[in-house]
Coordinates of C-alpha atoms and ligand atoms in Angstrom, one line a residue:
Chain A
X606 CA 8.2 -75.5 -82.7
X607 CA 5.4 -76.2 -80.1
X608 CA 5.4 -78.7 -77.5
X609 CA 2.7 -79.2 -74.7
X610 CA 3.4 -82.5 -72.7
X611 CA 0.2 -83.9 -70.5
X612 CA -1.6 -80.6 -69.9
X613 CA -4.0 -80.1 -68.2
X614 CA -6.7 -77.3 -67.0
X615 CA -8.5 -77.1 -63.5
X616 CA -11.2 -74.4 -62.7
X617 CA -11.4 -74.5 -59.2
X618 CA -13.9 -72.5 -57.1
X619 CA -14.9 -73.0 -53.0
X620 CA -17.6 -75.2 -54.9
X621 CA -16.3 -76.9 -58.2
X622 CA -14.1 -78.0 -59.9
X623 CA -13.9 -77.9 -63.7
X624 CA -11.7 -79.6 -66.2
X625 CA -11.4 -77.7 -69.1
X626 CA -8.5 -79.7 -70.3
X627 CA -6.6 -83.2 -69.1
X628 CA -3.6 -84.8 -70.7
X629 CA -3.4 -82.5 -74.0
X630 CA -0.2 -83.8 -75.5
X631 CA 0.8 -82.1 -79.0
X632 CA 3.5 -81.4 -81.8
X633 CA 3.3 -78.8 -83.5
X634 CA 6.2 -78.4 -86.4
X635 CA 7.2 -75.1 -87.7
X636 CA 5.0 -73.7 -91.1
X637 CA 2.1 -76.7 -90.0
X638 CA -1.3 -75.1 -90.6
X639 CA -3.4 -77.0 -88.0
X640 CA -6.6 -76.5 -87.2
X641 CA -8.7 -77.5 -83.5
X642 CA -12.3 -78.5 -83.4
X643 CA -14.6 -79.8 -81.3
X644 CA -18.3 -78.6 -79.4
X645 CA -18.8 -75.9 -77.6
X646 CA -17.3 -75.8 -74.0
X647 CA -14.7 -78.4 -75.2
X648 CA -12.0 -77.0 -74.6
X649 CA -10.5 -75.3 -77.5
X650 CA -10.3 -71.6 -76.6
X651 CA -8.9 -72.5 -73.3
X652 CA -6.4 -74.6 -75.3
X653 CA -5.9 -71.8 -77.2
X654 CA -4.6 -69.6 -75.0
X655 CA -2.2 -72.1 -73.5
X656 CA -0.5 -72.8 -76.6
X657 CA -0.2 -68.6 -77.0
X658 CA 1.2 -67.9 -73.3
X659 CA -2.3 -65.5 -72.0
X660 CA -3.8 -68.5 -69.6
X661 CA -0.8 -70.8 -67.5
X662 CA -1.5 -74.9 -67.2
X663 CA -2.1 -76.4 -64.1
X664 CA -0.2 -79.5 -65.0
X665 CA 2.2 -80.1 -68.0
X666 CA 4.4 -78.4 -69.5
X667 CA 4.6 -76.0 -72.7
X668 CA 7.7 -75.6 -75.3
X669 CA 8.1 -73.3 -77.6
X670 CA 11.3 -73.5 -79.8
X671 CA 12.5 -76.5 -78.2
X672 CA 12.8 -74.1 -74.5
X673 CA 10.4 -74.8 -71.3
X674 CA 7.7 -71.7 -70.7
X675 CA 5.6 -72.5 -68.4
X676 CA 8.0 -70.9 -65.4
X677 CA 8.8 -68.1 -67.0
X678 CA 8.2 -64.6 -65.7
X679 CA 4.9 -62.3 -66.8
X680 CA 7.7 -60.2 -68.4
X681 CA 9.3 -63.1 -70.5
X682 CA 5.5 -64.3 -71.7
X683 CA 4.7 -61.3 -72.8
X684 CA 8.1 -60.6 -74.9
X685 CA 7.5 -64.0 -76.4
X686 CA 4.2 -62.8 -77.3
X687 CA 5.2 -60.4 -79.0
X688 CA 8.0 -61.3 -80.5
X689 CA 6.8 -65.4 -81.4
X690 CA 3.0 -65.3 -81.6
X691 CA 0.3 -63.1 -83.7
X692 CA -3.5 -63.5 -81.8
X693 CA -6.8 -63.4 -83.9
X694 CA -10.0 -63.1 -82.1
X695 CA -13.6 -64.0 -83.1
X696 CA -15.0 -60.4 -81.9
X697 CA -11.9 -58.7 -83.8
X698 CA -11.1 -56.7 -80.9
X699 CA -10.1 -53.6 -82.2
X700 CA -9.5 -50.3 -80.6
X701 CA -12.8 -48.2 -81.6
X702 CA -11.0 -44.8 -80.8
X703 CA -8.1 -45.9 -83.0
X704 CA -7.6 -45.7 -87.4
X705 CA -7.4 -48.7 -88.8
X706 CA -3.2 -47.8 -88.5
X707 CA -3.2 -47.3 -85.1
X708 CA -4.6 -50.5 -84.8
X709 CA -2.4 -52.3 -86.3
X710 CA 0.7 -51.1 -84.7
X711 CA 0.0 -51.9 -81.3
X712 CA 2.2 -55.2 -80.8
X713 CA 4.9 -53.0 -82.2
X714 CA 4.5 -50.6 -79.3
X715 CA 5.9 -53.1 -77.5
X716 CA 9.1 -52.8 -79.1
X717 CA 12.5 -50.7 -79.3
X718 CA 11.3 -49.1 -81.9
X719 CA 11.1 -45.5 -83.8
X720 CA 7.5 -43.8 -84.8
X721 CA 8.8 -44.0 -88.8
X722 CA 9.2 -47.7 -88.5
X723 CA 6.2 -48.8 -86.9
X724 CA 4.6 -46.8 -89.4
X725 CA 6.0 -48.5 -92.4
X726 CA 5.7 -52.4 -91.1
X727 CA 2.3 -51.6 -90.5
X728 CA 1.7 -49.6 -93.5
X729 CA 3.3 -52.9 -95.1
X730 CA 1.4 -55.3 -93.0
X731 CA -2.0 -53.3 -94.9
X732 CA -0.6 -53.9 -97.3
X733 CA -0.4 -58.0 -96.7
X734 CA -4.3 -58.3 -95.6
X735 CA -5.4 -55.9 -98.9
X736 CA -6.0 -53.3 -96.6
X737 CA -3.7 -50.3 -98.2
X738 CA -6.7 -47.8 -98.9
X739 CA -8.5 -47.5 -95.5
X740 CA -5.5 -46.9 -92.7
X741 CA -7.4 -43.9 -91.7
X742 CA -10.7 -45.7 -91.3
X743 CA -11.7 -46.2 -88.0
X744 CA -13.3 -49.3 -87.1
X745 CA -16.6 -48.7 -87.3
X746 CA -16.2 -47.3 -90.8
X747 CA -14.8 -51.2 -91.9
X748 CA -17.0 -54.3 -92.8
X749 CA -16.5 -56.9 -90.9
X750 CA -14.4 -58.6 -93.1
X751 CA -12.7 -55.5 -93.0
X752 CA -12.1 -55.2 -89.5
X753 CA -11.0 -58.4 -89.4
X754 CA -8.0 -58.0 -91.8
X755 CA -7.0 -55.4 -89.6
X756 CA -6.6 -57.5 -86.8
X757 CA -4.6 -59.7 -88.9
X758 CA -2.3 -57.0 -90.4
X759 CA -2.2 -56.2 -86.9
X760 CA -1.5 -60.3 -85.6
X761 CA 1.6 -60.0 -88.5
X762 CA 2.7 -56.9 -88.0
X763 CA 5.2 -58.0 -85.4
X764 CA 6.1 -61.1 -88.4
X765 CA 5.6 -63.4 -85.8
X766 CA 6.7 -66.8 -86.8
X767 CA 3.3 -68.1 -84.9
X768 CA -0.5 -67.1 -85.4
X769 CA -3.0 -68.0 -83.3
X770 CA -6.5 -68.0 -84.1
X771 CA -9.6 -68.7 -82.4
X772 CA -12.5 -68.7 -84.7
X773 CA -11.6 -65.9 -86.8
X774 CA -14.6 -66.5 -89.4
X775 CA -16.8 -67.2 -86.7
X776 CA -18.6 -63.6 -86.9
X777 CA -18.4 -63.4 -90.8
X778 CA -20.5 -64.9 -94.0
X779 CA -19.0 -67.1 -96.4
X780 CA -17.9 -64.9 -98.8
X781 CA -15.5 -63.1 -96.2
X782 CA -14.9 -66.2 -94.1
X783 CA -13.2 -67.3 -97.5
X784 CA -11.4 -64.2 -98.2
X785 CA -9.9 -64.2 -95.0
X786 CA -9.2 -68.1 -94.8
X787 CA -7.0 -67.5 -98.7
X788 CA -5.3 -65.3 -96.3
X789 CA -4.3 -67.3 -93.4
X790 CA -2.9 -69.9 -96.8
X791 CA -1.0 -67.5 -98.3
X792 CA 0.7 -66.2 -95.2
X793 CA 1.4 -70.0 -93.9
X794 CA 2.2 -70.8 -97.0
X795 CA 4.8 -67.7 -98.3
X796 CA 5.8 -67.3 -95.1
X797 CA 6.2 -70.5 -94.0
X798 CA 4.1 -69.3 -90.3
X799 CA 2.3 -71.9 -88.2
X800 CA -0.9 -71.5 -87.9
X801 CA -3.6 -72.6 -85.3
X802 CA -6.9 -72.0 -85.9
X803 CA -10.2 -73.2 -83.9
X804 CA -13.1 -73.4 -85.6
X805 CA -16.7 -75.1 -85.7
X806 CA -16.7 -75.0 -89.5
X807 CA -16.0 -78.0 -91.5
X808 CA -14.9 -77.0 -94.8
X809 CA -12.2 -74.7 -93.3
X810 CA -11.0 -77.0 -91.1
X811 CA -10.6 -79.2 -94.3
X812 CA -8.6 -76.9 -95.9
X813 CA -5.8 -77.3 -92.9
X814 CA -2.9 -79.7 -93.4
X815 CA -4.3 -81.3 -89.7
X816 CA -7.3 -81.3 -87.5
X817 CA -6.8 -81.5 -83.8
X818 CA -9.9 -83.0 -82.2
X819 CA -11.2 -81.8 -78.8
X820 CA -13.9 -83.5 -77.0
X821 CA -14.9 -83.0 -73.3
X822 CA -11.0 -81.4 -72.8
X823 CA -9.5 -84.8 -74.1
X824 CA -7.6 -85.4 -77.5
X825 CA -9.6 -87.6 -79.8
X826 CA -7.3 -87.5 -82.6
Chain B
X176 CA 3.8 -44.7 -77.2
X177 CA 3.1 -41.2 -76.1
X178 CA 2.1 -40.4 -80.1
X179 CA -0.4 -43.1 -79.6
X180 CA -1.7 -42.5 -76.3
X181 CA -2.2 -39.2 -77.8
X182 CA -4.4 -39.7 -80.2
X183 CA -6.8 -42.5 -78.4
X184 CA -6.8 -39.7 -75.5
X185 CA -8.1 -37.3 -78.2
X186 CA -9.3 -39.6 -80.5
X187 CA -11.9 -39.8 -76.6
X188 CA -12.2 -36.2 -76.0
X189 CA -15.9 -36.4 -76.7
X190 CA -16.1 -38.7 -73.3
X191 CA -13.1 -36.8 -71.6
X192 CA -14.3 -33.2 -72.2
X193 CA -16.6 -33.0 -69.4
X194 CA -13.6 -33.6 -67.0
X195 CA -11.2 -31.8 -69.1
X196 CA -13.7 -29.1 -67.9
X197 CA -13.1 -29.3 -64.9
X198 CA -9.3 -29.7 -65.0
X199 CA -9.3 -26.2 -66.9
X200 CA -11.4 -24.9 -63.7
X201 CA -9.9 -26.1 -61.0
X202 CA -6.4 -25.3 -62.6
X203 CA -7.5 -22.1 -63.1
X204 CA -8.3 -21.2 -59.6
X205 CA -5.8 -23.6 -58.3
X206 CA -3.7 -20.7 -60.6
X207 CA -4.8 -17.8 -59.1
X208 CA -4.5 -19.5 -55.3
X209 CA -1.2 -20.8 -55.5
X210 CA 0.0 -16.9 -57.7
X211 CA -1.7 -15.2 -54.1
X212 CA 0.4 -17.6 -51.7
X213 CA 3.3 -17.4 -54.0
X214 CA 3.0 -14.0 -53.5
X215 CA 2.8 -14.0 -50.3
X216 CA 5.7 -16.1 -49.1
X217 CA 7.7 -13.6 -51.8
X218 CA 6.2 -10.7 -49.3
X219 CA 6.5 -12.4 -46.1
X220 CA 10.4 -12.9 -47.2
X221 CA 11.2 -9.5 -47.3
X222 CA 11.9 -7.4 -44.5
X223 CA 9.3 -5.4 -43.2
X224 CA 11.3 -2.3 -42.4
X225 CA 10.2 -1.2 -38.6
X226 CA 9.7 -3.3 -35.4
X227 CA 5.7 -3.0 -33.5
X228 CA 6.8 -4.6 -30.2
X229 CA 5.9 -3.0 -28.0
X230 CA 4.2 0.5 -29.9
X231 CA 0.7 1.3 -29.5
X232 CA -1.7 3.5 -31.7
X233 CA -4.1 6.7 -30.4
X234 CA -6.8 8.0 -32.5
X235 CA -7.4 11.9 -31.4
X236 CA -11.4 12.8 -32.0
X237 CA -11.5 16.1 -31.7
X238 CA -15.3 15.6 -32.0
X239 CA -15.6 18.8 -33.2
X240 CA -16.4 19.5 -37.6
X241 CA -13.4 21.9 -37.6
X242 CA -10.7 23.0 -34.7
X243 CA -8.0 26.2 -34.7
X244 CA -5.0 25.1 -36.4
X245 CA -3.9 26.8 -32.5
X246 CA -6.3 25.6 -30.5
X247 CA -5.6 21.9 -31.9
X248 CA -1.4 22.4 -31.6
X249 CA -2.2 23.8 -27.8
X250 CA -3.5 21.0 -27.1
X251 CA -1.7 18.1 -28.8
X252 CA 0.9 19.4 -26.7
X253 CA -0.6 18.9 -23.4
X254 CA -1.4 15.7 -24.6
X255 CA 2.7 14.8 -25.5
X256 CA 3.7 16.2 -21.6
X257 CA 1.0 14.0 -20.2
X258 CA 1.9 11.2 -21.9
X259 CA 5.8 11.1 -21.4
X260 CA 4.8 11.5 -17.8
X261 CA 4.6 7.9 -17.7
X262 CA 7.7 6.0 -16.7
X263 CA 5.8 3.3 -19.4
X264 CA 6.1 5.4 -22.3
X265 CA 9.6 5.6 -24.0
X266 CA 9.0 7.7 -26.6
X267 CA 5.7 9.7 -28.7
X268 CA 5.6 10.5 -31.9
X269 CA 2.5 11.5 -34.6
X270 CA 1.9 9.8 -38.4
X271 CA -0.9 10.8 -40.6
X272 CA -1.8 6.7 -41.7
X273 CA -1.0 3.7 -39.2
X274 CA 0.9 1.0 -39.5
X275 CA -1.7 -1.6 -40.7
X276 CA -4.6 1.1 -40.7
X277 CA -7.2 0.8 -43.4
X278 CA -6.5 4.3 -45.0
X279 CA -3.8 4.6 -47.8
X280 CA -2.9 7.6 -49.2
X281 CA -0.9 7.1 -53.1
X282 CA 0.0 8.9 -55.6
X283 CA 0.7 8.6 -59.3
X284 CA 3.8 10.9 -60.7
X285 CA 4.6 11.1 -64.2
X286 CA 8.1 11.3 -64.0
X287 CA 10.2 11.3 -67.2
X288 CA 7.1 9.7 -69.4
X289 CA 7.2 6.9 -67.0
X290 CA 4.3 5.9 -64.3
X291 CA 5.1 5.8 -60.8
X292 CA 2.8 5.1 -57.8
X293 CA 4.3 6.8 -54.4
X294 CA 2.7 5.9 -51.2
X295 CA 3.0 9.1 -48.8
X296 CA 2.8 10.1 -45.3
X297 CA 3.4 12.3 -42.8
X298 CA 4.7 12.1 -40.1
X299 CA 7.4 14.0 -36.8
X300 CA 10.7 13.5 -35.9
X301 CA 10.3 11.0 -33.0
X302 CA 8.8 8.2 -35.3
X303 CA 11.8 7.4 -36.2
X304 CA 12.6 6.2 -33.1
X305 CA 9.1 5.0 -32.0
X306 CA 9.0 2.2 -35.3
X307 CA 12.5 1.3 -35.2
X308 CA 13.1 2.7 -38.8
X309 CA 16.4 1.7 -40.6
X310 CA 18.4 5.4 -42.1
X311 CA 20.3 4.1 -44.9
X312 CA 21.8 7.3 -46.2
X313 CA 21.4 10.4 -45.3
X314 CA 19.5 11.3 -41.7
X315 CA 16.4 11.6 -40.3
X316 CA 13.9 14.8 -39.6
X317 CA 14.9 17.1 -36.8
X318 CA 14.5 19.7 -34.7
X319 CA 16.0 22.1 -37.2
X320 CA 14.0 21.4 -40.1
X321 CA 11.0 23.7 -38.3
X322 CA 13.6 26.1 -40.0
X323 CA 13.6 24.8 -44.0
X324 CA 12.8 26.5 -47.1
X325 CA 11.5 23.2 -48.5
X326 CA 9.2 20.1 -47.8
X327 CA 12.0 18.3 -47.0
X328 CA 11.3 14.1 -47.4
X329 CA 13.0 10.7 -46.5
X330 CA 12.3 7.9 -48.8
X331 CA 12.5 4.8 -48.8
X332 CA 15.6 2.4 -50.9
X333 CA 12.5 1.5 -53.6
X334 CA 11.3 4.8 -54.2
X335 CA 15.3 6.0 -54.6
X336 CA 16.3 3.6 -56.9
X337 CA 13.1 4.4 -59.0
X338 CA 13.9 7.9 -58.9
X339 CA 17.3 7.9 -58.4
X340 CA 18.8 4.6 -60.0
X341 CA 22.0 4.1 -58.4
X342 CA 22.7 8.1 -57.7
X343 CA 22.9 9.9 -54.5
X344 CA 19.5 11.0 -53.6
X345 CA 20.7 12.9 -50.7
X346 CA 19.7 17.1 -51.0
X347 CA 17.8 16.6 -54.8
X348 CA 14.0 17.5 -55.9
X349 CA 12.2 14.3 -55.3
X350 CA 10.1 15.5 -58.2
X351 CA 9.9 18.5 -60.5
X352 CA 7.5 20.7 -59.1
X353 CA 4.6 23.7 -60.7
X354 CA 4.7 26.9 -59.9
X355 CA 4.5 28.5 -56.3
X356 CA 4.6 24.9 -54.9
X357 CA 7.5 24.1 -52.5
X358 CA 9.8 21.5 -53.3
X359 CA 10.3 18.1 -51.7
X360 CA 14.3 17.7 -50.9
X361 CA 15.3 14.1 -49.6
X362 CA 17.4 13.8 -46.9
X363 CA 17.6 10.9 -45.7
X364 CA 16.9 7.3 -47.1
X365 CA 14.9 4.0 -45.3
X366 CA 15.3 1.1 -45.8
X367 CA 12.0 -0.3 -46.2
X368 CA 8.8 0.5 -44.7
X369 CA 5.4 -1.3 -45.5
X370 CA 2.2 0.0 -44.3
X371 CA 0.2 -2.4 -45.2
X372 CA 2.5 -5.7 -43.4
X373 CA 5.0 -8.1 -44.8
X374 CA 2.5 -9.9 -46.5
X375 CA 1.4 -6.6 -48.5
X376 CA 4.3 -6.4 -52.2
X377 CA 6.6 -3.6 -51.3
X378 CA 5.8 -0.2 -52.4
X379 CA 7.2 3.1 -53.0
X380 CA 7.3 5.4 -49.7
X381 CA 8.2 8.6 -49.0
X382 CA 8.0 9.9 -45.5
X383 CA 6.9 14.2 -45.5
X384 CA 8.6 15.7 -41.9
X385 CA 4.8 16.9 -39.8
X386 CA 5.6 20.2 -38.2
X387 CA 3.9 20.4 -34.6
X388 CA 3.4 24.1 -35.2
X389 CA 3.0 24.9 -38.5
X390 CA -0.2 26.6 -38.9
X391 CA -0.3 27.0 -42.5
X392 CA -0.7 24.1 -43.4
X393 CA -1.2 22.4 -40.7
X394 CA 0.4 19.6 -41.5
X395 CA -0.4 17.8 -37.5
X396 CA -1.1 14.4 -37.2
X397 CA -4.3 13.4 -35.3
X398 CA -2.4 10.0 -34.9
X399 CA -0.4 9.3 -32.1
X400 CA 2.4 5.6 -32.0
X401 CA 4.2 5.7 -28.3
X402 CA 7.3 3.0 -27.6
X403 CA 6.1 1.3 -24.6
X404 CA 9.2 0.1 -21.6
X405 CA 9.0 -4.1 -22.4
X406 CA 6.6 -5.3 -20.2
X407 CA 3.5 -2.8 -20.2
X408 CA 1.1 -5.2 -19.9
X409 CA -2.3 -4.3 -21.5
X410 CA -3.7 -3.2 -18.3
X411 CA -1.6 0.1 -19.1
X412 CA -4.4 1.2 -21.8
X413 CA -6.8 2.3 -19.0
X414 CA -4.5 4.2 -17.0
X415 CA -3.8 5.5 -20.1
X416 CA -6.6 7.1 -21.2
X417 CA -7.7 8.1 -17.8
X418 CA -5.3 10.4 -18.0
X419 CA -5.6 11.6 -21.5
X420 CA -9.0 12.5 -20.8
X421 CA -8.1 14.1 -17.7
X422 CA -5.7 16.0 -20.1
X423 CA -8.0 17.6 -23.1
X424 CA -11.4 15.4 -21.9
X425 CA -13.2 17.2 -25.1
X426 CA -11.6 14.2 -27.6
X427 CA -11.9 10.8 -27.3
X428 CA -9.4 8.2 -27.8
X429 CA -9.4 5.4 -29.5
X430 CA -5.9 3.0 -28.3
X431 CA -4.8 -0.4 -30.0
X432 CA -1.1 -2.4 -29.6
X433 CA 0.0 -2.4 -33.3
X434 CA 0.8 -6.3 -32.9
X435 CA -3.4 -6.6 -32.5
X436 CA -3.3 -4.5 -35.5
X437 CA -1.3 -6.0 -37.2
X438 CA -2.6 -9.9 -36.3
X439 CA -6.6 -8.2 -38.0
X440 CA -4.5 -6.3 -40.7
X441 CA -3.2 -9.9 -41.6
X442 CA -6.0 -11.9 -41.5
X443 CA -8.1 -8.9 -43.2
X444 CA -5.1 -10.0 -46.3
X445 CA -5.6 -13.9 -45.3
X446 CA -9.1 -14.0 -45.9
X447 CA -8.8 -13.8 -49.5
X448 CA -6.4 -16.9 -49.9
X449 CA -8.7 -19.0 -47.4
X450 CA -11.8 -18.5 -49.0
X451 CA -10.5 -19.3 -52.3
X452 CA -8.3 -21.8 -51.2
X453 CA -11.6 -23.7 -50.4
X454 CA -13.1 -23.2 -53.5
X455 CA -10.0 -24.4 -54.6
X456 CA -10.3 -27.5 -52.7
X457 CA -13.8 -28.4 -53.4
X458 CA -12.9 -27.9 -57.5
X459 CA -10.2 -30.6 -56.9
X460 CA -11.9 -33.0 -54.7
X461 CA -13.9 -32.8 -58.0
X462 CA -11.8 -33.3 -60.0
X463 CA -10.2 -36.4 -58.3
X464 CA -13.6 -37.8 -58.6
X465 CA -14.2 -37.5 -62.2
X466 CA -10.3 -38.8 -62.6
X467 CA -11.2 -41.9 -60.8
X468 CA -14.2 -42.1 -62.3
X469 CA -13.3 -42.0 -65.9
X470 CA -10.4 -44.4 -65.3
X471 CA -12.6 -46.8 -63.0
X472 CA -14.8 -46.6 -66.1
X473 CA -11.5 -47.4 -68.5
X474 CA -10.1 -50.3 -67.0
X475 CA -14.0 -51.9 -66.4
X476 CA -15.4 -50.7 -70.2
X477 CA -11.3 -50.9 -71.5
X478 CA -11.0 -54.5 -70.2
X479 CA -10.4 -56.0 -73.4
X480 CA -8.5 -53.3 -75.1
X481 CA -6.7 -54.1 -71.9
X482 CA -6.6 -57.4 -72.7
X483 CA -5.8 -57.8 -76.3
X484 CA -2.7 -55.8 -75.8
X485 CA -1.8 -58.3 -72.7
X486 CA -1.8 -60.6 -76.1
X487 CA 0.1 -58.6 -78.4
X488 CA 2.8 -58.3 -75.8
X489 CA 2.2 -56.0 -73.0
X490 CA 3.7 -56.5 -70.2
X491 CA 1.9 -55.7 -66.7
X492 CA 4.2 -52.0 -66.5
X493 CA 3.3 -51.2 -69.6
X494 CA -0.4 -52.0 -69.0
X495 CA 0.2 -49.6 -65.8
X496 CA 1.9 -47.3 -67.1
X497 CA -0.4 -46.6 -70.2
X498 CA -3.5 -46.1 -68.3
X499 CA -1.5 -43.5 -65.8
X500 CA -0.6 -41.9 -69.1
X501 CA -3.5 -41.6 -70.4
X502 CA -4.8 -39.9 -67.3
X503 CA -2.0 -38.2 -67.2
X504 CA -2.5 -36.7 -70.7
X505 CA -6.4 -36.2 -69.9
X506 CA -4.8 -33.6 -67.4
X507 CA -2.3 -31.8 -69.9
X508 CA -5.3 -31.7 -72.8
X509 CA -7.3 -29.7 -69.6
X510 CA -4.6 -27.9 -68.8
X511 CA -3.4 -26.8 -72.2
X512 CA -6.1 -24.2 -72.3
X513 CA -5.5 -23.1 -68.7
X514 CA -1.8 -22.1 -69.1
X515 CA -2.6 -20.6 -72.7
X516 CA -4.8 -18.4 -70.5
X517 CA -2.7 -17.9 -68.1
X518 CA 0.4 -16.9 -70.2
X519 CA -2.0 -14.1 -71.5
X520 CA -1.9 -12.0 -68.0
X521 CA 1.8 -10.6 -68.2
X522 CA 1.0 -9.4 -72.0
X523 CA -2.9 -8.2 -70.6
X524 CA -0.6 -6.3 -67.5
X525 CA -3.4 -7.6 -65.2
X526 CA -1.2 -8.3 -62.7
X527 CA 2.2 -6.3 -63.0
X528 CA 1.9 -6.0 -58.8
X529 CA 2.9 -9.9 -59.8
X530 CA 6.8 -10.4 -60.7
X531 CA 7.6 -12.7 -63.4
X532 CA 8.9 -14.9 -61.0
X533 CA 6.2 -15.2 -58.6
X534 CA 4.2 -16.0 -61.4
X535 CA 6.5 -18.6 -63.0
X536 CA 6.6 -20.0 -59.4
X537 CA 2.7 -20.4 -59.2
X538 CA 2.6 -22.1 -62.7
X539 CA 4.8 -24.4 -62.6
X540 CA 3.4 -25.1 -59.0
X541 CA -0.8 -25.3 -60.3
X542 CA 0.8 -27.6 -63.4
X543 CA 3.0 -30.0 -60.9
X544 CA -0.1 -29.8 -58.1
X545 CA -2.5 -30.9 -60.8
X546 CA -0.5 -33.7 -62.4
X547 CA 0.4 -35.1 -58.0
X548 CA -3.7 -35.1 -58.2
X549 CA -3.8 -37.3 -61.3
X550 CA -1.1 -39.8 -60.2
X551 CA -2.6 -40.5 -57.3
X552 CA -6.2 -40.9 -58.1
X553 CA -4.3 -43.0 -61.0
X554 CA -2.5 -45.5 -59.0
X555 CA -5.4 -47.8 -58.2
X556 CA -6.9 -48.3 -60.6
X557 CA -3.9 -48.4 -62.9
X558 CA -3.4 -51.4 -60.4
X559 CA -6.5 -52.9 -61.3
X560 CA -6.0 -52.4 -64.8
X561 CA -2.8 -54.8 -64.1
X562 CA -5.0 -57.4 -62.8
X563 CA -7.4 -57.8 -66.0
X564 CA -7.1 -61.8 -67.0
X565 CA -6.5 -61.6 -70.5
X566 CA -8.7 -64.8 -71.2
X567 CA -11.5 -63.4 -69.9
X568 CA -11.3 -59.9 -71.1
X569 CA -11.0 -61.4 -74.5
X570 CA -13.6 -63.9 -73.7
X571 CA -16.5 -64.0 -77.4
X572 CA -19.4 -63.4 -74.8
Ligands
ATP1588 N1 -13.1 -69.4 -66.0 C1 -13.2 -69.7 -66.1 N2 -14.2 -70.2 -65.1 C2 -14.6 -72.1 -64.7 N3 -14.7 -72.5 -65.6 C3 -14.2 -71.9 -67.0 C4 -13.5 -70.1 -67.2 N4 -12.9 -70.6 -68.6 C5 -14.1 -71.4 -69.3 N5 -14.2 -72.3 -68.6 C6 -14.7 -73.7 -68.7 O1 -14.1 -74.4 -69.5 C7 -14.9 -75.6 -70.4 C8 -13.7 -74.8 -71.7 O2 -14.3 -73.3 -72.3 P1 -13.3 -73.2 -73.9 O3 -13.9 -71.5 -73.5 O4 -11.9 -73.1 -73.7 O5 -14.7 -73.9 -74.7 P2 -14.2 -73.8 -76.5 O6 -14.7 -75.7 -76.7 O7 -13.4 -73.0 -76.7 O8 -16.1 -73.1 -76.3 P3 -16.7 -72.8 -77.9 O9 -17.0 -72.8 -79.2 O10 -17.9 -71.9 -77.0 O11 -16.1 -71.2 -77.4 C9 -16.2 -74.9 -70.9 O12 -16.9 -75.3 -70.0 C10 -16.1 -73.5 -69.5 O13 -16.9 -73.6 -68.4
MG1589 MG1 -14.1 -70.6 -77.9

């Protein structure tokens, strides 16, 4: 489903050249739950962003559903992010001035869809993360765990086939982390959503099908 | 999308309040300016009704508290003869209120339960030729009217329409008069006479005949207007005044060309427009800076929102239009109150002299103008927003 071939990412400034990733070859099957581990600064986020088509590699090929997408234009990449991918971040990135349900509907705004349809799908997504009773709350009125659940609802509202999570439990205590983890597992098992999760937490990583280890921009296992 | 952004803008109303307030005030002042401007343009496009080319006015001051009518008539006759003896002078007329002068004489009449405001002037038989007035129906005053029993009047088309509708006004009394008063009988209709010039609104107007010999009502005017031969230069003024002084030395004379009076009268009308225009320009400058500040903040402080939206599938075009649309929404909310307020004006009747057409045109121009300002202010910051790198914006600090 996702294929990375010889991916390289180099950050260049006038004086400095940082190799964030090099020689990454990776194949992720449909329905897999994969975690990415590695020390801080090893390139995990960079890798996830390249898989998520948010960032472009300086070398190598990215394929999604057997199609090479690394050379796509902005419009096509945006469309793929919108339909195929869902993102979850460590810092949630909810819009504070919008209620939960309005945050959740965001990906659907970039599709041709009526207000009613959007509402219905956003409610369904909130239902899945167990927050149907909090649809009209603003982020500031929710706990950290609840905020991350809203963020998950936003990631899954468009029914993407792939979920990308960058340290989704990094800001949460262990009980809340477990809740989030359970939701991700459920999505993976019941809806065959492919999940790729960056984590520092060995306990979380052990719950996934496969662990990809990154060290200094290179894949070590 | 609009609905989504409307919620966002509404929920941010507290941080957008100041700029909305600025927009509200700028809109109001702009509306007043455009109303005045559109009103002037609308007036300007209507015919003036007379010609002031080569026409000079002479204001005679008798220098006496009171003067015997008989004496004034005699001296005026001498002056008229003196004026007519010039080759340069083609025609001499008299009138109570000069074109483009500050004084005005108007009266409100209650006719069939309606209030009709009418401007009145008293003029001599020659005025038609001096000012080249256009008779559309009936006739102008003539010498034989001296013997008429009634007061004869010539009205303008506006007044004719106001009082007589589609009927022919010729020979009809102007209004019903009280007992003992002389009736006013319409003898003719002129196309127009806009004493205050082309920027002033159309008014109902009528001329009464001034008699050069009437010692009873004493309607002899102390302002003369003279039509000069084309090509007469300003040097003629001195010759003219000298002869007038030689004729009736105890009076004083003030001569001015109507073209000159016209120019200063225009300025009198344009000054408030210019002053308000400058105020509006400053307010709009303030609004522009405010708007740029607001979006600038939107783009920098909300970088991670932009990154998030990009991750959720927004194209660069989506981002660009979102920032611009938000701006237009802020402008709309700011104007909304202003528009509602302005909508009350016709209901309250405080702008009676302004037609619905002028009112609506000014409203549309003001709204479009504010939107244009918003768009122009928003273009660059919106473009900047598309330069936000999602990976950096979403980076956990
Ligand atoms: N915009 C950038 N410019 C230059 N170097 C960058 C940039 N973004 C990341 N890097 C570098 O790339 C390397 C990988 O960064 P990345 O954020 O992927 O690490 P990470 O594994 O996610 O770390 P963490 O666990 O702390 O989140 C780091 O050395 C970082 O300094
Ligand atoms: Mg990271």
